[in-house]
mmCIF file of C-alpha atoms in Angstrom:
data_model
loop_
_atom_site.group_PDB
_atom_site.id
_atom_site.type_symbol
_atom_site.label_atom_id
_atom_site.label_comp_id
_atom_site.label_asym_id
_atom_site.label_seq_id
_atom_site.Cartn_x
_atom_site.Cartn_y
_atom_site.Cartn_z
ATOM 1 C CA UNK A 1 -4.299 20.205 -1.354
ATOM 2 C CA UNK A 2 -6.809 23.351 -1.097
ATOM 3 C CA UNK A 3 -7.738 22.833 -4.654
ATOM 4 C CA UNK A 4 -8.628 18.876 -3.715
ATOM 5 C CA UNK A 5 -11.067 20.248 -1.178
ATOM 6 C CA UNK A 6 -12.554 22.119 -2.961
ATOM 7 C CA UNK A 7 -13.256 20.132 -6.074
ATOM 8 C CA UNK A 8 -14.357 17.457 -3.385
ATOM 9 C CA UNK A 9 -16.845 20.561 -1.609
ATOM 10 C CA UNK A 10 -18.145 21.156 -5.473
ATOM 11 C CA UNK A 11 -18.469 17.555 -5.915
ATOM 12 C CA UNK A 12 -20.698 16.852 -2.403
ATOM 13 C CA UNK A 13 -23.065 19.886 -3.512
ATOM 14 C CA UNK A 14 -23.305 18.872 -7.133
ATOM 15 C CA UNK A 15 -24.297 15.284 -5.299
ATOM 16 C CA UNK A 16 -26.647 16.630 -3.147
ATOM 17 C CA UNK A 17 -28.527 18.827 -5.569
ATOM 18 C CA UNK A 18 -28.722 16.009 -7.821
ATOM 19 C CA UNK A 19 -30.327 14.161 -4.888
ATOM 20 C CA UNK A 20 -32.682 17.050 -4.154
ATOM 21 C CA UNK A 21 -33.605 17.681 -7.687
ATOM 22 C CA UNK A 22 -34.267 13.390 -8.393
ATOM 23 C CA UNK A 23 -36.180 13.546 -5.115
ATOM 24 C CA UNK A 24 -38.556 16.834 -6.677
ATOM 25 C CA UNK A 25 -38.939 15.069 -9.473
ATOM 26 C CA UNK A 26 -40.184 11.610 -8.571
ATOM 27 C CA UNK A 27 -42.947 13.638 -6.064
ATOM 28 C CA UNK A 28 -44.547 15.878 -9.053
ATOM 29 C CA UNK A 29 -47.754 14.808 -9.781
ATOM 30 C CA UNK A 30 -49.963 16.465 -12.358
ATOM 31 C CA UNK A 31 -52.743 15.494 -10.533
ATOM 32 C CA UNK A 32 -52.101 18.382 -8.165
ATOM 33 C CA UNK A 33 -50.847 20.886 -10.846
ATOM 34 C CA UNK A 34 -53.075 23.202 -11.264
ATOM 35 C CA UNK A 35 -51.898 24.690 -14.875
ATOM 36 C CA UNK A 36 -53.947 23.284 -18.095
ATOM 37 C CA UNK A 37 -53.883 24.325 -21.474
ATOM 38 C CA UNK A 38 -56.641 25.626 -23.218
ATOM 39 C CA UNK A 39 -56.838 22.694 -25.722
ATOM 40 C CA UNK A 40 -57.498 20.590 -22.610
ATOM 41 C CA UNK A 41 -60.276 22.824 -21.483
ATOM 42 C CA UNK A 42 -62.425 22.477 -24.407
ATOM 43 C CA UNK A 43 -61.629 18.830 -24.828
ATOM 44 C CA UNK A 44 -63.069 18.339 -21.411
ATOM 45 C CA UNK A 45 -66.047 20.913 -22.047
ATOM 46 C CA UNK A 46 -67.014 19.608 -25.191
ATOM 47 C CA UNK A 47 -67.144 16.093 -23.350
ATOM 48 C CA UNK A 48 -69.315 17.437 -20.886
ATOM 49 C CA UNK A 49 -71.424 19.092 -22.949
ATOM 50 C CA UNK A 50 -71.824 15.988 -25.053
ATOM 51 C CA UNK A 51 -72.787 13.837 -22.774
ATOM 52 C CA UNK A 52 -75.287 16.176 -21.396
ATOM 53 C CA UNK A 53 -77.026 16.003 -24.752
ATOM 54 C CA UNK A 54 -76.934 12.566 -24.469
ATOM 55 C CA UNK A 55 -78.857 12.655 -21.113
ATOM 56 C CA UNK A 56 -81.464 15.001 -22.552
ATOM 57 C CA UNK A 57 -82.522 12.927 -25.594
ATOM 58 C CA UNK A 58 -82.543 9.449 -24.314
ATOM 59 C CA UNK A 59 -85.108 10.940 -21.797
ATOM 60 C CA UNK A 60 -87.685 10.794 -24.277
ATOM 61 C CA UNK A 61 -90.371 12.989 -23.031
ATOM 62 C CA UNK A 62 -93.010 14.022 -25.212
ATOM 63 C CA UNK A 63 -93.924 17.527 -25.350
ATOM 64 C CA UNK A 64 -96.787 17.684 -27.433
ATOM 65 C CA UNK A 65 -100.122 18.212 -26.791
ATOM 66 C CA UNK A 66 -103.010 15.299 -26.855
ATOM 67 C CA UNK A 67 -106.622 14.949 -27.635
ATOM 68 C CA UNK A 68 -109.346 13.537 -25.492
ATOM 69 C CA UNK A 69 -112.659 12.841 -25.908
ATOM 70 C CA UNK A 70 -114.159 12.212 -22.747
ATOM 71 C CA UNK A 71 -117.980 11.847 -21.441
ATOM 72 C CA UNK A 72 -120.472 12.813 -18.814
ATOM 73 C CA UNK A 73 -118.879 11.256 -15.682
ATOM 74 C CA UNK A 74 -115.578 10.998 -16.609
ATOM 75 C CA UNK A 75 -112.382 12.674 -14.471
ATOM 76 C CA UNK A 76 -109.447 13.305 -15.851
ATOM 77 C CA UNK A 77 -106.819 13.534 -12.854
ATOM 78 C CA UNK A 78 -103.272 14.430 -13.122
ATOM 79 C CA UNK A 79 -100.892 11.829 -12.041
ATOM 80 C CA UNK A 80 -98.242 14.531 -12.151
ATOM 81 C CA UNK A 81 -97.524 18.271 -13.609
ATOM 82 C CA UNK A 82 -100.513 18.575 -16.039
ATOM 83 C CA UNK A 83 -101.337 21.346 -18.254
ATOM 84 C CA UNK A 84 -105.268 20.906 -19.364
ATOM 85 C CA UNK A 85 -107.506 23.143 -22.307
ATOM 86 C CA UNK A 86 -111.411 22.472 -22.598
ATOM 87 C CA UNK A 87 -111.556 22.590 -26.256
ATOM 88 C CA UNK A 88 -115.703 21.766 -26.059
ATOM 89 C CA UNK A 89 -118.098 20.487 -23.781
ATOM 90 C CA UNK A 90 -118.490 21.287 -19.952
ATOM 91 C CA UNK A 91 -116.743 20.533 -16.967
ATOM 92 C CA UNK A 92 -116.212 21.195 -12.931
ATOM 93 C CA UNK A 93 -112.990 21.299 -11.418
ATOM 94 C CA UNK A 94 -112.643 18.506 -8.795
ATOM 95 C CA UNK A 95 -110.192 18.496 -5.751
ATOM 96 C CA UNK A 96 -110.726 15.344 -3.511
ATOM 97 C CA UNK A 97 -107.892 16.267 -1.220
ATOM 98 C CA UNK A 98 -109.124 17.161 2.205
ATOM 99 C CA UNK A 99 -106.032 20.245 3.178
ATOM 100 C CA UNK A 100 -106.170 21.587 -0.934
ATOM 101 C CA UNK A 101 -110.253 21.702 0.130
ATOM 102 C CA UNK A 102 -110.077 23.289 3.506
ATOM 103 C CA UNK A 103 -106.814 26.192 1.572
ATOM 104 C CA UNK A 104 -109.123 26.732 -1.985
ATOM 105 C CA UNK A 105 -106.511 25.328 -3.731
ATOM 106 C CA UNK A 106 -107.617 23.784 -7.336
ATOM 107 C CA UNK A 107 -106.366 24.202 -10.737
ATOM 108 C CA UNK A 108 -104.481 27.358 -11.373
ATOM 109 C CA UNK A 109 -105.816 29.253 -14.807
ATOM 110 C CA UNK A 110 -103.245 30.901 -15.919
ATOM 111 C CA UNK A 111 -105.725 32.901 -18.778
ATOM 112 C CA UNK A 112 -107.294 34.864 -16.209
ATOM 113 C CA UNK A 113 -104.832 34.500 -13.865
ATOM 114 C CA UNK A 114 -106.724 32.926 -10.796
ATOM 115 C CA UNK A 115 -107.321 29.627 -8.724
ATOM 116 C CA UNK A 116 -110.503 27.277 -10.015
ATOM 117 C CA UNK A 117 -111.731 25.797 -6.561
ATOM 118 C CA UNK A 118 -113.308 22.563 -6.301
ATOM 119 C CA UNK A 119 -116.928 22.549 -8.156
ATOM 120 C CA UNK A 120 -116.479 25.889 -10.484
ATOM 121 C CA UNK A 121 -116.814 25.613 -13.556
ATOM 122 C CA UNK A 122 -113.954 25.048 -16.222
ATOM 123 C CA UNK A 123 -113.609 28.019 -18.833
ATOM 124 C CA UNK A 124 -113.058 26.869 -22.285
ATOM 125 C CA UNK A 125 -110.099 27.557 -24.074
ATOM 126 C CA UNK A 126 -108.309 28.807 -20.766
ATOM 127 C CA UNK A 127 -104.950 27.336 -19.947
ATOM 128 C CA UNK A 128 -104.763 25.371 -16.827
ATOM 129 C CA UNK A 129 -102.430 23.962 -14.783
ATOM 130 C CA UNK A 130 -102.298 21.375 -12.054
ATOM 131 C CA UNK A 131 -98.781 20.997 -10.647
ATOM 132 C CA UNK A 132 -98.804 17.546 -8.655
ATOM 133 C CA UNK A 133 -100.780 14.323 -8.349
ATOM 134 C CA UNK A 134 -102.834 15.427 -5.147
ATOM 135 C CA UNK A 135 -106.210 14.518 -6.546
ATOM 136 C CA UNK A 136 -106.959 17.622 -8.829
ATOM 137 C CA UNK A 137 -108.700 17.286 -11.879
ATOM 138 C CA UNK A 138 -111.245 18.118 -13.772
ATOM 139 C CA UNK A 139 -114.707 16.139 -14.254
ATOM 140 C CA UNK A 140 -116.936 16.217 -17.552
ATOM 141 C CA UNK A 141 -120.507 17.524 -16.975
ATOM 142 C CA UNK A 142 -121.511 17.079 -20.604
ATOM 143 C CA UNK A 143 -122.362 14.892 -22.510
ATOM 144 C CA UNK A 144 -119.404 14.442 -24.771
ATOM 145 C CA UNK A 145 -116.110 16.987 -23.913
ATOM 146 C CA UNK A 146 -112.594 17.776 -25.506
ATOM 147 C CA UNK A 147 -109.636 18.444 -23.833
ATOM 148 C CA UNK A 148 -105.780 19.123 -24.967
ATOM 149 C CA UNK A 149 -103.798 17.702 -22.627
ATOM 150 C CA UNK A 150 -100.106 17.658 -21.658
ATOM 151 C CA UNK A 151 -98.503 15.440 -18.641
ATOM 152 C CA UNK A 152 -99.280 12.795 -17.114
ATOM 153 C CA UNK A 153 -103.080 12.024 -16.400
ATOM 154 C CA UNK A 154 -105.630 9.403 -15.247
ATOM 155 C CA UNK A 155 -109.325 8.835 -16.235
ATOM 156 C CA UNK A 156 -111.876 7.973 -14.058
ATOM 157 C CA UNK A 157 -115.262 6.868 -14.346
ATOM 158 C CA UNK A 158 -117.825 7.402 -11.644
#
């Protein structure tokens, strides 16, 4: 009779840990687990990275460098970041924007590393950069004028 109870006390733990251990087992998720293999790793980086090239090249923007030919009157204004060289010719800087007026702020020339204010004259073969559409530009005083240009740009005719 003692050895009945206790196969029957062996049997009732053997049935609950079986219930405990069915129970675990049906709650892991490896959602939440937080081990991953290597292998996985750079699966999922190489995706990533992938894709990311992807992104880059279907932008399309075009780095290079134009040439204008622009005359006496003409404004070229950046509708955006804008880097501008005279190649030939003359021309004034023009700011039309009342606060970049009344703070000097114009075209920065990064060749002799200062700020071009609204009527000075443009340096050839300096590099210059205008970094938003805030109606900056610079306006041909000559009567025929070459700039490189990079970004996006209007021209205007007065």
């Amino acid at each position: 009779m003692k050895q009945r109870k206790y196969i029957l006390a062996a049997l009732f733990i053997t049935i609950i840990l079986l219930a405990v251990s069915i129970h675990a087992d049906n709650n892991y998720s490896t959602e939440n687990d937080p081990l991953v293999t290597l292998s996985y790793v750079e699966k999922l980086k190489d995706q990533i990275i992938e894709e990311l090239l992807k992104q880059s090249v279907s932008v399309g923007v075009d780095s290079s460098y134009k040439v204008l030919e622009l005359k006496s009157g003409q404004s070229l204004m950046a509708k955006g970041a804008c880097e501008v060289i005279l190649r030939s010719g003359k021309a004034t800087v023009v700011v039309t924007g009342a606060v970049n007026k009344a703070n000097s702020i114009g075209l920065s020339d990064l060749t002799d590393g200062k700020e071009l204010t609204d009527t000075m004259q443009v340096p050839t073969n300096h590099y210059l950069i205008i970094s938003r559409a805030d109606g900056r530009g610079v306006k041909i005083t000559s009567d025929i004028a070459y700039l490189l240009i990079r970004g996006e740009y209007e021209i205007v005719t007065n």
